[in-house]
Short mmCIF file of C-alpha atoms in Angstrom, two decimals:
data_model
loop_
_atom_site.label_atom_id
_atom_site.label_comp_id
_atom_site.label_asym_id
_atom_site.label_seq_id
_atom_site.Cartn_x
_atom_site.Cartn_y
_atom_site.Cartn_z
CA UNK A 1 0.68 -22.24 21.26
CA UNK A 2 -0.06 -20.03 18.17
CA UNK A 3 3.27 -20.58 16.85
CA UNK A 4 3.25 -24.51 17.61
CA UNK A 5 -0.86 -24.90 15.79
CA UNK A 6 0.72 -22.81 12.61
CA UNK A 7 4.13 -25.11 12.64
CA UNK A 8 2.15 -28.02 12.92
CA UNK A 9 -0.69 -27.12 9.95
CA UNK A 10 2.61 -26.32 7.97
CA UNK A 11 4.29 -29.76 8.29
CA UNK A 12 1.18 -31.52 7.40
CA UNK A 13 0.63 -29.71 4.60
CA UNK A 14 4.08 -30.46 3.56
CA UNK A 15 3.37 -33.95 3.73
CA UNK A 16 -0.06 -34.14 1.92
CA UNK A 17 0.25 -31.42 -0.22
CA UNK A 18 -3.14 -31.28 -2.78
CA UNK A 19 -4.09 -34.92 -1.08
CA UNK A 20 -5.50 -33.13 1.78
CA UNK A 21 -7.73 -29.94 1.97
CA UNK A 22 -6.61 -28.86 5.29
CA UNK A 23 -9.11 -25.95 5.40
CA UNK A 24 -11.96 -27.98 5.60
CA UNK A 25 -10.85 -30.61 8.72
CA UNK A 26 -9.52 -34.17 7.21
CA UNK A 27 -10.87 -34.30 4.08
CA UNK A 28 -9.32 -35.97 1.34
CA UNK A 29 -9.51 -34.16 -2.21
CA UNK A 30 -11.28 -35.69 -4.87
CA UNK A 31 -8.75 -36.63 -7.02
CA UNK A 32 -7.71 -38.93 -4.60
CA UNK A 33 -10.72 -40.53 -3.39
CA UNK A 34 -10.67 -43.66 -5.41
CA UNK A 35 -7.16 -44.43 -4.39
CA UNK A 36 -8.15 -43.96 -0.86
CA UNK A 37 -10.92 -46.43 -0.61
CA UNK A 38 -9.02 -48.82 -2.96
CA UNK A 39 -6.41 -48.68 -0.12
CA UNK A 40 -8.87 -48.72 2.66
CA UNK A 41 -9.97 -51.78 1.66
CA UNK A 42 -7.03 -53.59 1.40
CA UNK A 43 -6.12 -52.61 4.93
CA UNK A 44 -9.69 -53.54 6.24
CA UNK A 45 -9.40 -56.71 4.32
CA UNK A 46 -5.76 -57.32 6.51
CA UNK A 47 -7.43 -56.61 9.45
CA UNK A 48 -5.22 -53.42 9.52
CA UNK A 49 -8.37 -51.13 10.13
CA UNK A 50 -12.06 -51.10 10.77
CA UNK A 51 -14.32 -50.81 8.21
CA UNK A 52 -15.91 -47.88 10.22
CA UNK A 53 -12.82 -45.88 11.15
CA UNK A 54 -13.14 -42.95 9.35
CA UNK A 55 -17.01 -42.73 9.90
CA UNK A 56 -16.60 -38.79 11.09
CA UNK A 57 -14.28 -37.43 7.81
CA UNK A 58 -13.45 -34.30 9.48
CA UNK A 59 -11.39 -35.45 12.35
CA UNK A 60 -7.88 -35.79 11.60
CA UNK A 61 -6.43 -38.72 13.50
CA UNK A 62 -2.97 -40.56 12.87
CA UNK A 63 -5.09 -43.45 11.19
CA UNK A 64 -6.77 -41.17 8.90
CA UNK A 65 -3.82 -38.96 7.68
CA UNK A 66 -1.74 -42.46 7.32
CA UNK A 67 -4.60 -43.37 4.92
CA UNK A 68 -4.70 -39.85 2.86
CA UNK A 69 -0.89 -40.20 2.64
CA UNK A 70 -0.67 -43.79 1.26
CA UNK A 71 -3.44 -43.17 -0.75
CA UNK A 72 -1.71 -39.68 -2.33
CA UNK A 73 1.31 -41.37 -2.34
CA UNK A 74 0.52 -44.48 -4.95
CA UNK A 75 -0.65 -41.78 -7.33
CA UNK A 76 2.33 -39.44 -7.37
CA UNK A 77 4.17 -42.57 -7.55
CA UNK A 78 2.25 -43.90 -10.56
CA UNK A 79 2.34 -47.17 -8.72
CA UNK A 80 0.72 -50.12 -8.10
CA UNK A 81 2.03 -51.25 -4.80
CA UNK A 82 1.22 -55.19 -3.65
CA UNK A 83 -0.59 -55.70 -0.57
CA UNK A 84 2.21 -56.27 1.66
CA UNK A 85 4.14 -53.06 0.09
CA UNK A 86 1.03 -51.44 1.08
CA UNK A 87 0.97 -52.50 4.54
CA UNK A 88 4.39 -51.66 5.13
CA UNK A 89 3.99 -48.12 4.23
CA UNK A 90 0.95 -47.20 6.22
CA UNK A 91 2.56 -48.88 9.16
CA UNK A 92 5.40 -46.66 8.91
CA UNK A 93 4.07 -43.79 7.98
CA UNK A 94 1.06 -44.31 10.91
CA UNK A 95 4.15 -44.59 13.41
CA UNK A 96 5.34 -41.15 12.32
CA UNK A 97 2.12 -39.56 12.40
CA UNK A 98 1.41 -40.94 15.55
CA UNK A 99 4.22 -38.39 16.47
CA UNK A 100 2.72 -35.73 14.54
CA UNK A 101 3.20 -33.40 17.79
CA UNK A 102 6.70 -34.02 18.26
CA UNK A 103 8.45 -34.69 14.88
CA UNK A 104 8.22 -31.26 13.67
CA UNK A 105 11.27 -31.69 16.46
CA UNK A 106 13.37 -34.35 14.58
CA UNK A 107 16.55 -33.44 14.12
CA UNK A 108 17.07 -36.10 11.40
CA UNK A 109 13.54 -36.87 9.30
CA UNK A 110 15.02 -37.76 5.93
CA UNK A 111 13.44 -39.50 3.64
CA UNK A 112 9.88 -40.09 6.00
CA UNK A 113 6.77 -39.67 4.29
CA UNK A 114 8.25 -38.94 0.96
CA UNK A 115 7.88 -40.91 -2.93
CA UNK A 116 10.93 -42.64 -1.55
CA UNK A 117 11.86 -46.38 -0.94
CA UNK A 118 10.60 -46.53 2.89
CA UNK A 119 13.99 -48.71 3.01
CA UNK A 120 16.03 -45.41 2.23
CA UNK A 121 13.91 -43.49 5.12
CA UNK A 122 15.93 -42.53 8.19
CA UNK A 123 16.29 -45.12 10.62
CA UNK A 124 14.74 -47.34 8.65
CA UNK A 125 16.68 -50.39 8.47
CA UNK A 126 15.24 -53.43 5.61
CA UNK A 127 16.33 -57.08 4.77
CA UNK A 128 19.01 -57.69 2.37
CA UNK A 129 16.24 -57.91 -0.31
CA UNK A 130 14.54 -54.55 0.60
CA UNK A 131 11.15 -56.76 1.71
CA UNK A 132 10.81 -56.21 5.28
CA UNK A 133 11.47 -53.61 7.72
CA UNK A 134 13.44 -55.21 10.22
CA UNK A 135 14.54 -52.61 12.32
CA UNK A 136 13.90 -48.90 13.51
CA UNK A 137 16.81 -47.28 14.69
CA UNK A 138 16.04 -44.13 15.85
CA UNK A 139 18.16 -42.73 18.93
CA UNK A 140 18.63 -39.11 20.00
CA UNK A 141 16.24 -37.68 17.56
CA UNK A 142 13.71 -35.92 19.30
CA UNK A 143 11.05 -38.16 19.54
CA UNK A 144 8.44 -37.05 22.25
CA UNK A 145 5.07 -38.85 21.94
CA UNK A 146 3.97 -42.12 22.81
CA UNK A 147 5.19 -45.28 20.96
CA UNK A 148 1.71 -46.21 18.84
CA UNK A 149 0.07 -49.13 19.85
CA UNK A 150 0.03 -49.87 15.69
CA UNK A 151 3.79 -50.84 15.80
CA UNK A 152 2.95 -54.38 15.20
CA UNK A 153 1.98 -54.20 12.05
CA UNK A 154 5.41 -54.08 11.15
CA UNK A 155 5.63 -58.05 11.74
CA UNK A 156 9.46 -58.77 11.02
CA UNK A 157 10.91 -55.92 13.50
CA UNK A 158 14.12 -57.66 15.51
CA UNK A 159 15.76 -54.04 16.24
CA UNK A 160 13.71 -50.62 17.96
CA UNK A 161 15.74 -48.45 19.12
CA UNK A 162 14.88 -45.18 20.44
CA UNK A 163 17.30 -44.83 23.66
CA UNK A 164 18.13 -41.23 24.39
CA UNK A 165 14.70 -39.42 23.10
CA UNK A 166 11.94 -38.38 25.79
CA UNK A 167 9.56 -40.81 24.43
CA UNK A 168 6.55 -40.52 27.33
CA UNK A 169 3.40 -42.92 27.83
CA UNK A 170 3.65 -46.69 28.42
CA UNK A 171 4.75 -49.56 26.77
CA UNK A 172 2.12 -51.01 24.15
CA UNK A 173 1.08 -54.15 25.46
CA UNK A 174 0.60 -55.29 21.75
CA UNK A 175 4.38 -55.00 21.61
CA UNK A 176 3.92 -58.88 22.84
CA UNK A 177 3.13 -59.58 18.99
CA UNK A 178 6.93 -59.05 17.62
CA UNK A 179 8.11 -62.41 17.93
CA UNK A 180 11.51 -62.04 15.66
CA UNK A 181 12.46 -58.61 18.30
CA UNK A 182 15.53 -59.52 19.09
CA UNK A 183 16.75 -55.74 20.71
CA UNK A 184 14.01 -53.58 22.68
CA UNK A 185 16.30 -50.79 23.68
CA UNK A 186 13.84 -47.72 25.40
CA UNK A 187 16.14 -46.49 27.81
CA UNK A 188 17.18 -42.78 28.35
CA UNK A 189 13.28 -41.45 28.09
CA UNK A 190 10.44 -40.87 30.33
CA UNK A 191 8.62 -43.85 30.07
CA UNK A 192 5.84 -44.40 32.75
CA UNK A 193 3.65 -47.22 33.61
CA UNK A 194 4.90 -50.81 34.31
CA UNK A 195 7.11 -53.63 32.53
CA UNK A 196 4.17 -55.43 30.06
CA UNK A 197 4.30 -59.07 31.01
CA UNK A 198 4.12 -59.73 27.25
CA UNK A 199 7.17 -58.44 26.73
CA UNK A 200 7.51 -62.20 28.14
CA UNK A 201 6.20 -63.30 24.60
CA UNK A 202 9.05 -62.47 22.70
CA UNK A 203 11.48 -65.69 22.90
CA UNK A 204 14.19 -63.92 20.44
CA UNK A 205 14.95 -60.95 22.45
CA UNK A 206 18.66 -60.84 23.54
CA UNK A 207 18.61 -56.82 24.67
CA UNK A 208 15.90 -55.59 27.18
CA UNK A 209 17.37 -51.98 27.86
CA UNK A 210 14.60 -49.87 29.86
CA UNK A 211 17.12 -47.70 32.23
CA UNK A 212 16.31 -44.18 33.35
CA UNK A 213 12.89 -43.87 32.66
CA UNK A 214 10.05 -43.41 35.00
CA UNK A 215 8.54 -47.31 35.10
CA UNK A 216 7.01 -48.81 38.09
CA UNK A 217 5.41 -52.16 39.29
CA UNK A 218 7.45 -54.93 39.23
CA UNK A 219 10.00 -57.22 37.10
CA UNK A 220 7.01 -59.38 35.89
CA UNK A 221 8.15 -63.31 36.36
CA UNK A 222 6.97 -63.92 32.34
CA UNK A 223 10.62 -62.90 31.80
CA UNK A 224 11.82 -65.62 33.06
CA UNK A 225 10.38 -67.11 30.06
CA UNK A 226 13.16 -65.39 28.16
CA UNK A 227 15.94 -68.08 27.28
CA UNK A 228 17.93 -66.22 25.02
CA UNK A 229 17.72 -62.94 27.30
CA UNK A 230 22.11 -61.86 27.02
CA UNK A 231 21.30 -57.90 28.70
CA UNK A 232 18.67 -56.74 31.04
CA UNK A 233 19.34 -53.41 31.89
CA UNK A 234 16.26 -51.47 34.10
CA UNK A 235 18.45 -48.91 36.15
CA UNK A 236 17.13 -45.63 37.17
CA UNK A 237 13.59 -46.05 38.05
CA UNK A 238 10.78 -46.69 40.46
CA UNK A 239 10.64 -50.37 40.26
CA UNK A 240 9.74 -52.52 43.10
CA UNK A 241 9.15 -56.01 44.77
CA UNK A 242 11.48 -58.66 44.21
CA UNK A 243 14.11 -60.12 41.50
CA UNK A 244 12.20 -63.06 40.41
CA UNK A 245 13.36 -66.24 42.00
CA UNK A 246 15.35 -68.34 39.21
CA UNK A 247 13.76 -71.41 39.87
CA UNK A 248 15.37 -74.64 37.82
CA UNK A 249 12.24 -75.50 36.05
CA UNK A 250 14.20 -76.25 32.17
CA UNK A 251 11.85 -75.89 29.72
CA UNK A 252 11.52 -78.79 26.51
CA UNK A 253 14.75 -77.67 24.73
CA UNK A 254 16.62 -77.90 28.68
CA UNK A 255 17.17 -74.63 28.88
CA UNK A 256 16.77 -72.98 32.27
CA UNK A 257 15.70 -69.19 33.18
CA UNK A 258 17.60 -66.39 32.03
CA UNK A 259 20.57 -69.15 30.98
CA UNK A 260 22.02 -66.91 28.81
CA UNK A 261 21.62 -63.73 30.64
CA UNK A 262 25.13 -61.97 30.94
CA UNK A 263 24.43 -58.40 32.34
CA UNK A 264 21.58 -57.62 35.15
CA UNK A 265 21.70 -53.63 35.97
CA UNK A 266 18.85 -52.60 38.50
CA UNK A 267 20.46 -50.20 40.30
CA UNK A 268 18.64 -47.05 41.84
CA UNK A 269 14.98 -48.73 42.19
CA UNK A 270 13.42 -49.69 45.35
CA UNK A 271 13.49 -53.41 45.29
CA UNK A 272 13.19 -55.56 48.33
CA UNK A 273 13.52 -59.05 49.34
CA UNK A 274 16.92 -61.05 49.20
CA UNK A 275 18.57 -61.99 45.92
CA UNK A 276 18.00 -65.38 45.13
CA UNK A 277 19.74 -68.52 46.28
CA UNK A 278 19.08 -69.57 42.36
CA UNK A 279 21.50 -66.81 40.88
CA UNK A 280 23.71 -69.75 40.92
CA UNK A 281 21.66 -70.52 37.55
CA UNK A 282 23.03 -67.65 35.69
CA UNK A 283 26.16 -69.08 35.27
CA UNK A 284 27.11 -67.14 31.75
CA UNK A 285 26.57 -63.67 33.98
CA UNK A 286 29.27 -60.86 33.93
CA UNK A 287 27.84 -57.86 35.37
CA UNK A 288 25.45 -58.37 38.54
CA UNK A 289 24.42 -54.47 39.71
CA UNK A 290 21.87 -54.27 42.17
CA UNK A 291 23.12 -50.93 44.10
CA UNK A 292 20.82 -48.64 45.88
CA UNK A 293 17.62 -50.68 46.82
CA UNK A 294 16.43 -52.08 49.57
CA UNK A 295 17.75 -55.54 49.53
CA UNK A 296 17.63 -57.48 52.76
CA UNK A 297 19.02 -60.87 54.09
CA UNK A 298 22.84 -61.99 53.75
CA UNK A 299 24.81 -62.34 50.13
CA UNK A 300 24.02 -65.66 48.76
CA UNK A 301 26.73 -68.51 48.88
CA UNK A 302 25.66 -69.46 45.55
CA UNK A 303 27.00 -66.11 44.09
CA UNK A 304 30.39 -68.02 43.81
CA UNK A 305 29.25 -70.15 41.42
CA UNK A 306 29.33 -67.07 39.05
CA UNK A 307 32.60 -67.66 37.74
CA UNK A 308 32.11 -65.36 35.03
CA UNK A 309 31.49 -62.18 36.66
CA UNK A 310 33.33 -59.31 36.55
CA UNK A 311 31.10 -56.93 38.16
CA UNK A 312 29.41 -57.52 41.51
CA UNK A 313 27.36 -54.18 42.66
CA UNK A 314 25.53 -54.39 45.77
CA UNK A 315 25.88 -51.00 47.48
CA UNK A 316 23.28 -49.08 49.57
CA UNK A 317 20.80 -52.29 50.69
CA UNK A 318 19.99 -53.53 53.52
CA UNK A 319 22.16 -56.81 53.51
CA UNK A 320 23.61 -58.20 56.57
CA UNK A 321 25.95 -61.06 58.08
CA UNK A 322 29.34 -61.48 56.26
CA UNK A 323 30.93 -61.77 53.08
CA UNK A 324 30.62 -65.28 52.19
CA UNK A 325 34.08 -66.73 51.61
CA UNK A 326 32.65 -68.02 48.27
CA UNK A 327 33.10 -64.70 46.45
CA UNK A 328 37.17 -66.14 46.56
CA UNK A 329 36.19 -68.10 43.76
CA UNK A 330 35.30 -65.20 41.39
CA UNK A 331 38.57 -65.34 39.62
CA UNK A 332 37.84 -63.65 37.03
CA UNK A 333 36.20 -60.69 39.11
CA UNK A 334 37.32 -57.10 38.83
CA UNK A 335 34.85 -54.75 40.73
CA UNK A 336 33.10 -55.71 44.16
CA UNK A 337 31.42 -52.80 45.82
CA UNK A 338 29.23 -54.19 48.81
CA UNK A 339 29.79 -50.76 51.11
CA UNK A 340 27.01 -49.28 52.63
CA UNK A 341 25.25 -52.50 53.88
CA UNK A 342 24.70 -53.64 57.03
CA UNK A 343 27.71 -56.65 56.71
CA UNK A 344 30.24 -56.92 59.63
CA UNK A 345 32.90 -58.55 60.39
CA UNK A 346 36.24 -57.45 58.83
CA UNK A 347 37.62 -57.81 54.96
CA UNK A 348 38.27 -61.20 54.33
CA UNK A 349 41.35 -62.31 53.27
CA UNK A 350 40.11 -64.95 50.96
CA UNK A 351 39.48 -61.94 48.44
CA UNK A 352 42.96 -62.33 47.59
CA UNK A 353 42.30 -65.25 45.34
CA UNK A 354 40.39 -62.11 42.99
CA UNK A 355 43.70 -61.45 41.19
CA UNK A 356 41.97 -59.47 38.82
CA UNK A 357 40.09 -57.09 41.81
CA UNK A 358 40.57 -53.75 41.47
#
């Protein structure tokens, strides 16, 4: 723990250097007071902070140290940054200090919280015109702590990635405000909590990836509301209840539920229920994997309106009756694994219209 306090007062006073006088709590140093408030203000002004947020100056919160930084910062730099500029860099540099117990553990931190174009920052990616941060791309890196709540200020995000880190907490509901998210890819970390309905807020996301994490509840119906949804991918966890029922209710542009929804992966959860005579709907689907749950009823007829699937998982539920001679339409099929189920009756032969079955 010694070792870990000492590690941690060292990388902080890397990052602040004379901006900060870390023997006496979170106090800024008064050569950089006026750039501090100047700052301040602008972020109050955005609605980025409360007026009030610092009111105890000792404590040293991400907030705070963000503010020290940015404030530190714009003097080494001899710079006058524009509002937005501004903004940009606290957000960024609040979303690494909200990790300020785990990114001593980075294996890659280039370029974060120096002088340096945020743009040239590791996993930082920008716009063409180096304007906006439009995407974090941070995978197998380390990252432990929670993702901050703050990440919104970062307005023009379509791409976070941080698959493959042991990111722990829950989802930040306010992740609901990044409309232009296009890829939300969390899987591979320890994750707790449930699935935020707002998540059903953001009608650009293509790439819901949440897999082998620790996230309960249920799949919340709101993301149904997802039209251009192409990959939902929540294997490996300790969801339950049932798959949302695909009802045909098109919305003003005609476009159903999940109409563009190509790959479904929910395997090892507990969900119950019967899969839903409107999977017919997801006509554009390619991978259906729904293994090890606790699925009840028979297999749909409808499922052979999927013609273009090419992976139909439904091992280890509870599903009963027979294979539905329907599935001999799934031309373009290549793995059906339906074992361990309760189905009887004996192969069918009809399965020898799936040329393409392995």
């Amino acid at each position: 723990l010694i070792v870990i306090v000492v590690v941690l007062i060292t990388t902080v006073g890397l990052y602040f250097g004379a901006a900060l006088n870390i023997g006496e709590g979170c106090v800024i140093s008064e050569s950089y007071e006026v750039n501090y408030e100047y700052v301040k203000k602008i972020l109050v002004q955005n609605e980025i902070l409360m007026e009030n947020f610092d009111y105890e100056p000792k404590i040293c919160e991400p907030r705070k140290l963000a503010l020290i930084w940015l404030a530190e910062d714009s003097v080494e730099n001899d710079t006058n940054f524009e509002e937005h500029a501004l903004i940009r860099r606290f957000s960024l540099a609040l979303f690494f200090l909200s990790l300020i117990n785990s990114n001593i553990f980075w294996y890659e931190k280039r370029g974060w919280l120096s002088h340096d174009d945020e743009c040239d920052w590791f996993g930082v990616i920008c716009d063409e015109r180096r304007e906006e941060v439009i995407g974090l791309d941070i995978p197998k890196n380390g990252l432990k702590d929670n993702i901050p709540s703050e990440i919104p200020f970062l307005s023009k995000l379509s791409l976070l990635r941080f698959t493959s880190n042991t990111i722990s907490g829950t989802i930040p509901t306010e992740i609901g405000a990044l409309t232009e998210l296009a890829s939300l890819l969390l899987g591979q970390n320890t994750i707790s909590g449930t699935i935020p309905s707002e998540i059903g807020l953001l009608r650009n996301l293509k790439d819901l990836y949440l897999d082998i994490n620790t996230i309960s509840g249920t799949i919340p119906t709101e993301l149904l509301l997802l039209a251009k949804l192409r990959r939902l991918i929540v294997s490996k966890n300790q969801i339950h209840g049932t798959i949302p029922s695909m009802v045909v209710n098109l919305t003003q542009t005609g476009i159903g539920p999940w109409s563009s929804l190509k790959y479904f992966k929910a395997l090892n959860n507990t969900l119950t229920g019967k899969i839903p005579n409107e999977i017919e709907n997801l006509r554009k689907l390619k991978d259906l994997v729904l293994s090890n749950n606790k699925l009840t009823g028979s297999i749909p007829t409808t499922i052979g309106m999927l013609t273009s699937i090419s992976t139909l998982e439904l091992k280890g539920n509870r599903l009963v009756d027979s294979i539905p001679s329907e599935i001999g339409s799934l031309q373009e099929m290549i793995i059906l694994d339906v074992s361990e189920n309760l189905l009887v009756g004996s192969i069918p032969t009809y399965l020898g219209n799936c040329q393409r079955l392995e």
